[in-house]
XYZ file of C-alpha atoms in Angstrom:
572
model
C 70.358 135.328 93.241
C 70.961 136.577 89.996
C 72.086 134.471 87.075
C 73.230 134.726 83.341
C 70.931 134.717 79.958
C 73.191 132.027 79.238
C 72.788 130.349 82.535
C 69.465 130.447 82.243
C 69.681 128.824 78.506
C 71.970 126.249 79.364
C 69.457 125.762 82.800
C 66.796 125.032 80.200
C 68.719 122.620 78.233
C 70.047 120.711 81.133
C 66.140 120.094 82.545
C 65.360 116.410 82.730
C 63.924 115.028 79.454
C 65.097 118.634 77.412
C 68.622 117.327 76.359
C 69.414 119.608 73.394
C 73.098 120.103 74.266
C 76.392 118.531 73.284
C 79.759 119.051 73.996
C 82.983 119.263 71.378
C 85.960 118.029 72.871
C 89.206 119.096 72.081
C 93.222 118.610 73.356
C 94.846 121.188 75.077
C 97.960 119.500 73.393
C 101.091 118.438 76.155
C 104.586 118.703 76.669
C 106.544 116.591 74.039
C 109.148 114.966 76.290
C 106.157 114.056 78.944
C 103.920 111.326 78.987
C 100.805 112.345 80.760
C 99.331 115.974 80.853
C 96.821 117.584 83.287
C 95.017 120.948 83.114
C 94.618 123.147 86.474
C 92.590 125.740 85.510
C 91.450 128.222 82.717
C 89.578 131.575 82.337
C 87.363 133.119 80.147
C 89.247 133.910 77.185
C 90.423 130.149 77.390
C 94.060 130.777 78.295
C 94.372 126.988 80.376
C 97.351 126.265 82.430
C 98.660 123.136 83.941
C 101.296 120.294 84.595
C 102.930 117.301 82.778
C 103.870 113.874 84.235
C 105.886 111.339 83.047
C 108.852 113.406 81.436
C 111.157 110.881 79.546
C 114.667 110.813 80.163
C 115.054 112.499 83.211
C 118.502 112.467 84.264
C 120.505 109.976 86.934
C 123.731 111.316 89.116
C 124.889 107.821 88.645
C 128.108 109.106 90.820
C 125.962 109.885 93.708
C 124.588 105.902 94.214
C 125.743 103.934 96.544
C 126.092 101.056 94.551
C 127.159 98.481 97.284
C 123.687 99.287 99.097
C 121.800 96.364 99.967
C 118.193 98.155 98.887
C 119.932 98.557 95.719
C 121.083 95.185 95.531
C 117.983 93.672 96.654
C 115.619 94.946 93.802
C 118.164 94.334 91.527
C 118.001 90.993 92.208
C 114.293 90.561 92.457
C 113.501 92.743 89.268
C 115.865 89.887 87.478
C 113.911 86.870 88.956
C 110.678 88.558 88.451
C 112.017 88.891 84.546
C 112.858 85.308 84.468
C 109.765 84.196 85.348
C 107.715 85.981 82.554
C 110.788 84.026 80.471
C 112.605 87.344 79.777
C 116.078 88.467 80.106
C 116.971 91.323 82.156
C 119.010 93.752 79.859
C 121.376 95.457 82.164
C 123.673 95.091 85.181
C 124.182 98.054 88.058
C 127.600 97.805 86.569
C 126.241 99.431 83.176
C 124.386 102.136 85.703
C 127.328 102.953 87.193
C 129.025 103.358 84.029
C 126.855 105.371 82.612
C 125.031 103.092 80.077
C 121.520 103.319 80.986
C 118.892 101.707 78.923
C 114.976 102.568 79.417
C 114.683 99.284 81.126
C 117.360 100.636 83.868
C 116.583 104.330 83.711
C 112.914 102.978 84.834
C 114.297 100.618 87.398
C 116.992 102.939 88.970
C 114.261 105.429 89.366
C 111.831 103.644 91.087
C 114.455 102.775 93.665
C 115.297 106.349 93.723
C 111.984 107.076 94.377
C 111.556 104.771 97.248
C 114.209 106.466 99.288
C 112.994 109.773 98.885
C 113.210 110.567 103.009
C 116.999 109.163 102.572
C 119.041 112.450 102.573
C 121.651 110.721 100.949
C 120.038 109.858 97.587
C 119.289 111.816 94.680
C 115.832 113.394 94.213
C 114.081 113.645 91.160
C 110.413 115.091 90.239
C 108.498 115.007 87.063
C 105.836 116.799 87.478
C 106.556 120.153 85.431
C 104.304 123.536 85.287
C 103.415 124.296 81.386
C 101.224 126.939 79.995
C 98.647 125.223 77.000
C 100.070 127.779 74.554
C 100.508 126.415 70.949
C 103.234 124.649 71.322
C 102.847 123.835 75.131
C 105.391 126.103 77.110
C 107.320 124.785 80.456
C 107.090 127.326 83.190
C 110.445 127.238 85.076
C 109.362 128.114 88.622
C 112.240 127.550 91.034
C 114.375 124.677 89.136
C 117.722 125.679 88.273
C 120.435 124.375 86.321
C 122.241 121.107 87.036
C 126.033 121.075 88.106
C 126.285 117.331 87.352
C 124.351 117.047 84.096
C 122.473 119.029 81.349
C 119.830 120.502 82.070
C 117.293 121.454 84.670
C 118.038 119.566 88.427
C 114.572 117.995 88.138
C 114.485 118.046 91.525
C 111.674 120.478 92.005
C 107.901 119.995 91.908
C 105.698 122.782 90.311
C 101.717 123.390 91.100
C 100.096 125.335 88.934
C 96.406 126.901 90.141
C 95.301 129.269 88.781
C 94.643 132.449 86.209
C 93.271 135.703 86.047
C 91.500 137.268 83.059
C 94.002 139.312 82.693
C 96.511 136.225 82.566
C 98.076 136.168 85.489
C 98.773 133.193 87.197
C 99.245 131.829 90.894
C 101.534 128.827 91.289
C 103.840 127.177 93.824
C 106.401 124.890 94.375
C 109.443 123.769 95.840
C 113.613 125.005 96.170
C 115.891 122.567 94.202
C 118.587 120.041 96.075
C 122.025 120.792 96.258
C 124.469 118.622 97.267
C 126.597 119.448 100.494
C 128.947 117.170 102.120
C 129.811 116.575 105.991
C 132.454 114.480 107.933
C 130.522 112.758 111.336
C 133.204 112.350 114.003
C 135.389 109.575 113.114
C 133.909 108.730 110.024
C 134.187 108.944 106.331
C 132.763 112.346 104.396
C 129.167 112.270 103.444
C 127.217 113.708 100.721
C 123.635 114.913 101.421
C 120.719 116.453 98.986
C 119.144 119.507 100.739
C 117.143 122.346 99.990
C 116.051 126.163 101.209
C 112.476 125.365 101.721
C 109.402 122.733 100.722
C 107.165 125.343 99.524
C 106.841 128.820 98.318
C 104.182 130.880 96.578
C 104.459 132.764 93.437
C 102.231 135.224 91.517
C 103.679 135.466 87.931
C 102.463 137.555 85.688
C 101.235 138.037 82.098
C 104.653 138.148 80.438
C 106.324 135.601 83.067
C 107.418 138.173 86.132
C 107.156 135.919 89.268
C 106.997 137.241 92.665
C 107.424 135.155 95.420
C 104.816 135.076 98.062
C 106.606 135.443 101.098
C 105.778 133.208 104.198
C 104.166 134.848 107.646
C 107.175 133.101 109.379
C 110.242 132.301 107.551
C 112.732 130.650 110.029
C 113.947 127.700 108.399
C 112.693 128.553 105.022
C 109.166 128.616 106.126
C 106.314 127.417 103.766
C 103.801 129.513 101.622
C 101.566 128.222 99.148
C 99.395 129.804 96.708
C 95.975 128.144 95.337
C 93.961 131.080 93.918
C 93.645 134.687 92.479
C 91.419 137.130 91.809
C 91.908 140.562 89.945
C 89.563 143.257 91.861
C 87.755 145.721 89.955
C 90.711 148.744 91.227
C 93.055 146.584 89.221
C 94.745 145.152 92.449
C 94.839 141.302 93.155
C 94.354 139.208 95.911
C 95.748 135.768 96.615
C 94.800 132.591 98.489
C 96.964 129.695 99.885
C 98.633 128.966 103.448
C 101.675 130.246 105.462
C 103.813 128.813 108.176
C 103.218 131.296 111.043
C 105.583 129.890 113.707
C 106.906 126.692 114.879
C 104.291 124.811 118.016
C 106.549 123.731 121.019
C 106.475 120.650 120.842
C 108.014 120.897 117.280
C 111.117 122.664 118.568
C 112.035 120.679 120.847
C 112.352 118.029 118.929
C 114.802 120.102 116.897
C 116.492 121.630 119.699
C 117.170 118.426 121.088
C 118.530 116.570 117.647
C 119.836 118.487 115.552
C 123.316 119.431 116.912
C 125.813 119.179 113.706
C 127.393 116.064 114.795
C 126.206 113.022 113.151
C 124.775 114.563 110.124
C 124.347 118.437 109.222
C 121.850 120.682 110.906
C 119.959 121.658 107.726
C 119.709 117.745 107.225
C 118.220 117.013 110.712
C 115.862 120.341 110.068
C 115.049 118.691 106.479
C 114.078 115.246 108.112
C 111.256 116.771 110.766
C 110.186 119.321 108.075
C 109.391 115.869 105.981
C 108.157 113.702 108.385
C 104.243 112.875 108.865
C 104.031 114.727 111.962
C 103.861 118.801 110.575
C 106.801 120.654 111.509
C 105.171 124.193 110.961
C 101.787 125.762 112.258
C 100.219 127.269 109.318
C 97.066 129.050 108.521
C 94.838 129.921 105.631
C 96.070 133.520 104.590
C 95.377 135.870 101.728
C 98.056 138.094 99.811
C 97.051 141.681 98.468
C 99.160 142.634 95.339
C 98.815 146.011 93.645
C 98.377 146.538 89.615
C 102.267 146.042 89.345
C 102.145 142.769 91.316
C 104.114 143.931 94.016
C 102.849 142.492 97.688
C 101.337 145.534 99.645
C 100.198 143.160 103.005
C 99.100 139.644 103.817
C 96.822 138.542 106.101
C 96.484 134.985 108.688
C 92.639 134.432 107.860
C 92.215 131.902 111.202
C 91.801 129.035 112.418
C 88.663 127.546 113.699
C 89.892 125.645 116.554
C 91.479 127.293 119.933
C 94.980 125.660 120.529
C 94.609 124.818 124.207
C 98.077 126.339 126.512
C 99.589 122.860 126.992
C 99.362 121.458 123.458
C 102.284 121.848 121.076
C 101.017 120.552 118.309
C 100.968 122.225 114.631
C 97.698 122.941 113.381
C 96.042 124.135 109.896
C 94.190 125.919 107.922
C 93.910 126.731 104.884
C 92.199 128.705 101.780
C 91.613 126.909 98.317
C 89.375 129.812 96.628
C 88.688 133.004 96.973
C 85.948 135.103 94.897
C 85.749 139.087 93.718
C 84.263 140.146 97.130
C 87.328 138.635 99.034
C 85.353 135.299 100.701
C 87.688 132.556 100.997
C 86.906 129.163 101.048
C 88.914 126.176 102.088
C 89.569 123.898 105.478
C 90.885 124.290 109.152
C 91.514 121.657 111.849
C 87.960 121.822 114.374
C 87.375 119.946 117.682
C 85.571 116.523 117.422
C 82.499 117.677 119.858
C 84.192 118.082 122.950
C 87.470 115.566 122.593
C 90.793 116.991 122.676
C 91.204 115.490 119.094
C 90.356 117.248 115.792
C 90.026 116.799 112.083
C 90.000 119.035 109.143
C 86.724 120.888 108.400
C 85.143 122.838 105.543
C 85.018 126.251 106.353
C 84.673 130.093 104.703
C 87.005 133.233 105.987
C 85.463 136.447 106.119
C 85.703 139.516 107.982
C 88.151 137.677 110.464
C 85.994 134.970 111.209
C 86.062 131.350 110.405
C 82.868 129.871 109.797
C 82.234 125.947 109.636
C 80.168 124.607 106.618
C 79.405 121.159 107.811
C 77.668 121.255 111.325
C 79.547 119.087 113.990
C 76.225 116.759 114.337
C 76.950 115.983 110.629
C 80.239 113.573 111.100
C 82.390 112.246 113.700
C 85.573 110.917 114.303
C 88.158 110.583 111.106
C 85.000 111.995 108.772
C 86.251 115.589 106.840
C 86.281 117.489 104.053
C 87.168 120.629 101.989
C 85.536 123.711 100.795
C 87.256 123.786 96.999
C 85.820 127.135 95.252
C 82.916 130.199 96.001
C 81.281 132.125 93.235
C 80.618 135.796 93.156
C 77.152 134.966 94.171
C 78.739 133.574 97.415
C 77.595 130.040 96.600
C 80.464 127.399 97.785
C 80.937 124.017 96.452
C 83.796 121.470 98.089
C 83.447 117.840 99.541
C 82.847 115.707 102.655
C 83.318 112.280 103.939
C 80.260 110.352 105.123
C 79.369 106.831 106.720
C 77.498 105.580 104.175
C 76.722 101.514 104.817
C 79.277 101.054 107.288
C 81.905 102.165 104.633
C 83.274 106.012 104.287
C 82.548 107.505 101.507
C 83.365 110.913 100.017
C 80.342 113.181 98.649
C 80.201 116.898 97.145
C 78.339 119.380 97.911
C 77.223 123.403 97.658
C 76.506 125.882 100.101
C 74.622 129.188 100.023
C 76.039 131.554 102.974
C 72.900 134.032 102.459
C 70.743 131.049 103.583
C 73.265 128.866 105.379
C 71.889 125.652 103.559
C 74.445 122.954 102.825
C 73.194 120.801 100.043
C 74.749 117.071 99.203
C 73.472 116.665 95.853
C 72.981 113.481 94.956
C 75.249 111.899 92.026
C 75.921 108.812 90.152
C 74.366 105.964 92.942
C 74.336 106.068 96.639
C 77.942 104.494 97.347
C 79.469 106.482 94.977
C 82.403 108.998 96.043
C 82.136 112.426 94.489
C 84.306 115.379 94.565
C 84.000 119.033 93.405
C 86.409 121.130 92.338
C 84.980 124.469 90.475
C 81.788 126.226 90.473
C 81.065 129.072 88.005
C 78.925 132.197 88.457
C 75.730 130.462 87.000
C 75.843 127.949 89.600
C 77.448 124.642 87.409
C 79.524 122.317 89.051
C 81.966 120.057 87.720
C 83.739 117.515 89.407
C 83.901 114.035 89.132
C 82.621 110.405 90.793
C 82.727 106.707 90.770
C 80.835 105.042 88.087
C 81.203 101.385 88.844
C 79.894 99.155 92.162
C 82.525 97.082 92.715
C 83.790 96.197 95.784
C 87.237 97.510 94.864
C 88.840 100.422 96.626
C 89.849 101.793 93.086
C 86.727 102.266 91.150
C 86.916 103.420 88.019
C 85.826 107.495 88.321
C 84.178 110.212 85.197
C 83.530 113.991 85.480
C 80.445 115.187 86.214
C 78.488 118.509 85.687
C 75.511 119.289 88.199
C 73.537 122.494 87.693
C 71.840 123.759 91.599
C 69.276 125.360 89.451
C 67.761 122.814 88.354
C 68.922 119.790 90.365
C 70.547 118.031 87.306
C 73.562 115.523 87.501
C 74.629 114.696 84.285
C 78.185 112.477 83.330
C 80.075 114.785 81.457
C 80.747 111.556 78.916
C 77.031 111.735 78.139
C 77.382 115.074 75.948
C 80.232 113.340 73.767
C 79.530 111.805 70.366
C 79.230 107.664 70.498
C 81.714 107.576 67.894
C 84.768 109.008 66.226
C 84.473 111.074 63.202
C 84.567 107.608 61.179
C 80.998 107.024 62.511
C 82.233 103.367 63.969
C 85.257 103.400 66.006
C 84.473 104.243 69.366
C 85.013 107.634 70.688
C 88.497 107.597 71.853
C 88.332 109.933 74.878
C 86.627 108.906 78.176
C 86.758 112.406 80.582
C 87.983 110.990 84.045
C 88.069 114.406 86.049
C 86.293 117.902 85.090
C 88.710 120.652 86.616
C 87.234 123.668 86.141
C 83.947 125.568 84.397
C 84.136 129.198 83.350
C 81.543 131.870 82.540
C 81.084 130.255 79.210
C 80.510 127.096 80.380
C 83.313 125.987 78.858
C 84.338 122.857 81.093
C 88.237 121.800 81.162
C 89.495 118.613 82.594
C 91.337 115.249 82.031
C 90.740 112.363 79.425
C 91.770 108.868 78.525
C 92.839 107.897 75.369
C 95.190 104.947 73.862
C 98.013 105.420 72.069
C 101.553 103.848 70.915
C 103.367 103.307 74.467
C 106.561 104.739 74.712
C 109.449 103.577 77.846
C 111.309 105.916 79.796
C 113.363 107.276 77.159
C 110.419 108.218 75.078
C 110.812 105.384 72.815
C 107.830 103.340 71.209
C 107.879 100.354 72.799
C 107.507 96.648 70.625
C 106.501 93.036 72.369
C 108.558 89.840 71.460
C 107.183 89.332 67.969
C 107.922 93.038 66.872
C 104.176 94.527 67.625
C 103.999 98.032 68.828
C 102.583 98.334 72.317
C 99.635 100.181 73.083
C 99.058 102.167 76.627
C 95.989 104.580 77.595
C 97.684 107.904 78.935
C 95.958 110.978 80.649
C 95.477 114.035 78.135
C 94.199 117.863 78.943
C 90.944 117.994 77.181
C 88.463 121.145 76.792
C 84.803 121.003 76.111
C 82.983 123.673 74.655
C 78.973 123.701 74.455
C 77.829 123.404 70.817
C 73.885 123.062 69.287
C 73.133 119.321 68.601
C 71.702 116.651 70.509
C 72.355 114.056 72.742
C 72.978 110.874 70.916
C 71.490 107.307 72.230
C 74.187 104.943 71.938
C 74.219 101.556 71.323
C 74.972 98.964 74.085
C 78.436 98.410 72.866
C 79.221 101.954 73.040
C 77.161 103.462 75.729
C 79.362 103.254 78.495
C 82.003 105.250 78.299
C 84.645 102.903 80.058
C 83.755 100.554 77.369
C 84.544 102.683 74.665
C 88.418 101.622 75.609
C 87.833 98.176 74.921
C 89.358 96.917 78.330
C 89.073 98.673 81.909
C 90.538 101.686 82.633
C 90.895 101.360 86.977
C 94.582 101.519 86.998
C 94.824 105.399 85.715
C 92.519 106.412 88.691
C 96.001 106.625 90.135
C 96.430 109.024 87.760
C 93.357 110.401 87.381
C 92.190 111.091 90.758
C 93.552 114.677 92.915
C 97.500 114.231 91.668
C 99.320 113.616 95.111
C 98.047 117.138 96.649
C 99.639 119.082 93.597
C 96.161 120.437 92.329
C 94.246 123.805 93.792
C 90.930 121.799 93.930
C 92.497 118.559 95.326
């Protein structure tokens, strides 16, 4: 295997006992009207792409509520005796909602309930989560949104996933159709207004100067579903892209729609809309890989497999499907296997090549419920991803690489023996960033860091260990604690997410004040890049050594945050 001078360097540096290496950490900057920003990936040159959370003011179809429904009425009602008892006053009525006068205390309460009937057809839906390029300023990315015919703006009703770039800057991304509202008239009844939409999820290539094409699914009935998690520019100048792609709908599946949705009590799209969002997968889809010319257009696509054999009287959906792919065409990512011999399965780490699927994680290695991922391959063919184990009597997740010359599978090990640790990049010199618990407690939300392992040399290192103890004042704290390192280019240039407290601000984007006039203070989620600099590592003091600590206060809560964003990431 052949490495970099710089790998090599950095190899050196990263040997136990040899640290001679810091880190500068720097914003990627966010989106002004958003609360909480997240990179996704980066290349070479630094161009970094991503999403925002938490945009403020999103817009309410006030007209669209039901405002005599007893959900409605119910939290209503307990959000104003939950207010009471912390001896506050509850500062609007659903009478002021339904005329239009929302405050941030109602636009945050209204949405919540919103949010909680988001498999009720009949209420609006509403997304935050917003694909940006971290230009200077920080640019939204408009993927499939369009605009509103109730309000100003954007529908908000789409989610965006941005994954990944070329070095040529061109980017992979995917997301979902916007809601439209259609109304119906059951039999004897009074007319209905739903929220529907084309399809859940389509893949996009877009390129340098912002031409998108759309990544069009194996099977399409229904809308279909395509996704699109990776990209690679080949050295012909043609591309290839990762993801997954409904290729049909199982049996099983279509009964259930032939035999419900019949346009009489609600709209056929609707009933289609309900199964397509229920737990139970609607659409059998496997791994498959896009080939795009120099102009971008789509020449083929390809199913890449599935590693189980769907037996002739099962009608159940299965999946696959590819989260990286490198310069030789190897894809990495997951497929449904058989447990042993059972008739059940789970979802395995696997590599597509040449037509074949090929398992990662022997079956002697796990059992029932235990599974994993395969996140990301180098172009020395070198794999990195994660698996459950039964560590203790308690399951725990743990990262690990794999060389396919060899067929080793290696579980590092990482920050203590209980710990769960995930990957999610590996660069050509064979670093690996990721990130793990870094607290024992017996909670089920520990408190997570990034981490950067090197396979050469077998080191694990917290990636908060190669930031200064303090701030540029030489006493305050250092304000940034990394939570999650995304992604590690050639450079070793590591991108990921970060902590750091500043003046809250409520739903409208305000800064918030407590009852004697005090502004608030919240810790929010911020892109952060580190780039390798001479220095040393610094031995700080007790009071500052720990990273968590540096925060004054614990930090658990934004591992909601923090850790793989609700599926939305490439290396989730």
């Amino acid at each position: 295997m052949k490495y970099t001078v710089l790998a090599a360097s950095l190899a050196a540096l990263l040997a136990p006992n040899v640290w001679a290496a810091t880190y500068k950490l720097e914003e990627l900057g966010t989106k002004e009207t958003a609360k909480h920003g997240y990179v996704t990936a980066f290349n070479n040159n630094g161009e970094a792409i991503g999403v925002t959370r938490g945009e403020f003011g999103l817009k309410i179809d006030n007209q669209i509520i039901d405002y005599d429904d007893s959900t409605l009425k119910t939290a209503y009602n307990n959000q104003r005796k939950y207010e009471e008892s912390i001896n506050k006053t509850i500062t609007f009525t659903l009478d002021d909602i339904k005329n239009g006068t929302i405050n941030a205390d109602a636009l945050t309460f209204v949405m919540s309930v919103i949010q909680s009937r988001n498999r009720d057809p009949k209420w609006q839906k509403i997304s935050d989560q917003i694909a940006v390029d971290f230009s200077s300023p920080v640019n939204e990315v408009t993927l499939f949104d369009i605009p509103s015919v109730d309000f100003d703006g954007l529908t908000r009703s789409t989610t965006n996933y941005y994954t990944a770039i070329t070095e040529d800057g061109v980017k992979a991304a995917w997301g979902t159709s916007p809601y439209s509202k259609i109304t119906f008239t059951p039999e004897g009844k009074d007319e209905v207004t739903y929220f529907v939409r084309d399809f859940e999820a389509r893949g996009l290539v877009i390129s340098a100067s912002g031409e998108q094409t759309a990544l069009s699914p194996i099977y399409d009935t229904h809308g279909g579903v395509s996704i699109a998690t990776d990209i690679k520019q080949l050295t012909d100048g043609s591309y290839v892209v990762v993801g997954d792609s409904s290729i049909g709908i199982p049996e099983d599946r279509q009964k259930n729609l032939d035999d419900n949705c019949d346009n009489k009590d609600e709209p056929t799209e609707v009933c289609i809309w309900s199964f397509k969002t229920a737990d139970v997968p609607l659409f059998d889809r496997r791994a498959s890989l896009w080939r795009l010319d120099s102009n971008l257009n789509v020449t083929s696509v390809e199913n890449l497999g599935l590693a189980l054999t769907p037996k002739e009287d099962e009608g159940n959906a299965f999946r696959s499907s590819a989260l990286g792919v490198n310069s030789s065409g190897i894809a990495v990512g997951y497929s449904d296997m058989r447990w042993k011999e059972d008739n059940g399965w789970v979802s395995q780490p696997v590599y597509f090549n040449n037509g074949v699927v090929t398992p990662i994680v022997t079956q002697d290695k796990y059992y029932r419920g235990l599974s994993g991922k395969a996140v990301d391959i180098n172009d020395n063919n070198i794999i990195t991803g994660y698996h459950t184990q039964l560590i203790s009597g308690v399951v725990r997740t743990k990262f690990f690489y794999h060389n396919i010359a060899t067929s080793e599978t290696v579980f590092p090990t990482d920050f203590f023996s209980s710990s769960s640790s995930t990957a999610h990049d590996i660069n050509n010199a064979g670093f690996i960033v990721g990130e793990g618990e870094v607290e024992t407690s017996t909670s089920s939300n520990r408190r997570r860091e990034g981490f950067l392992y090197d396979l050469n040399s077998n080191t694990f290192t917290n990636v908060n260990n190669f930031l200064p103890c303090y701030d540029t004042d030489g006493k305050t704290a250092y304000p940034y604690v990394v939570g999650e390192a995304i992604a590690i280019n050639d450079n070793n240039e590591i991108i990921g997410s970060a902590t750091k407290t500043v003046k809250k601000r409520d739903s409208l984007g305000q800064v918030t004040v407590d009852s004697t006039g005090k502004e608030e203070f919240e810790s929010i989620v911020v892109p952060v890049k580190l780039t390798p600099i001479t220095g040393s590592i610094e031995s700080c003091p007790p009071t500052v050594q720990q990273p968590y600590e540096r925060q004054g206060g614990s930090l658990a809560w934004l591992s909601f945050l923090l850790f793989p964003l609700v599926t939305w990431r490439r290396r989730r």
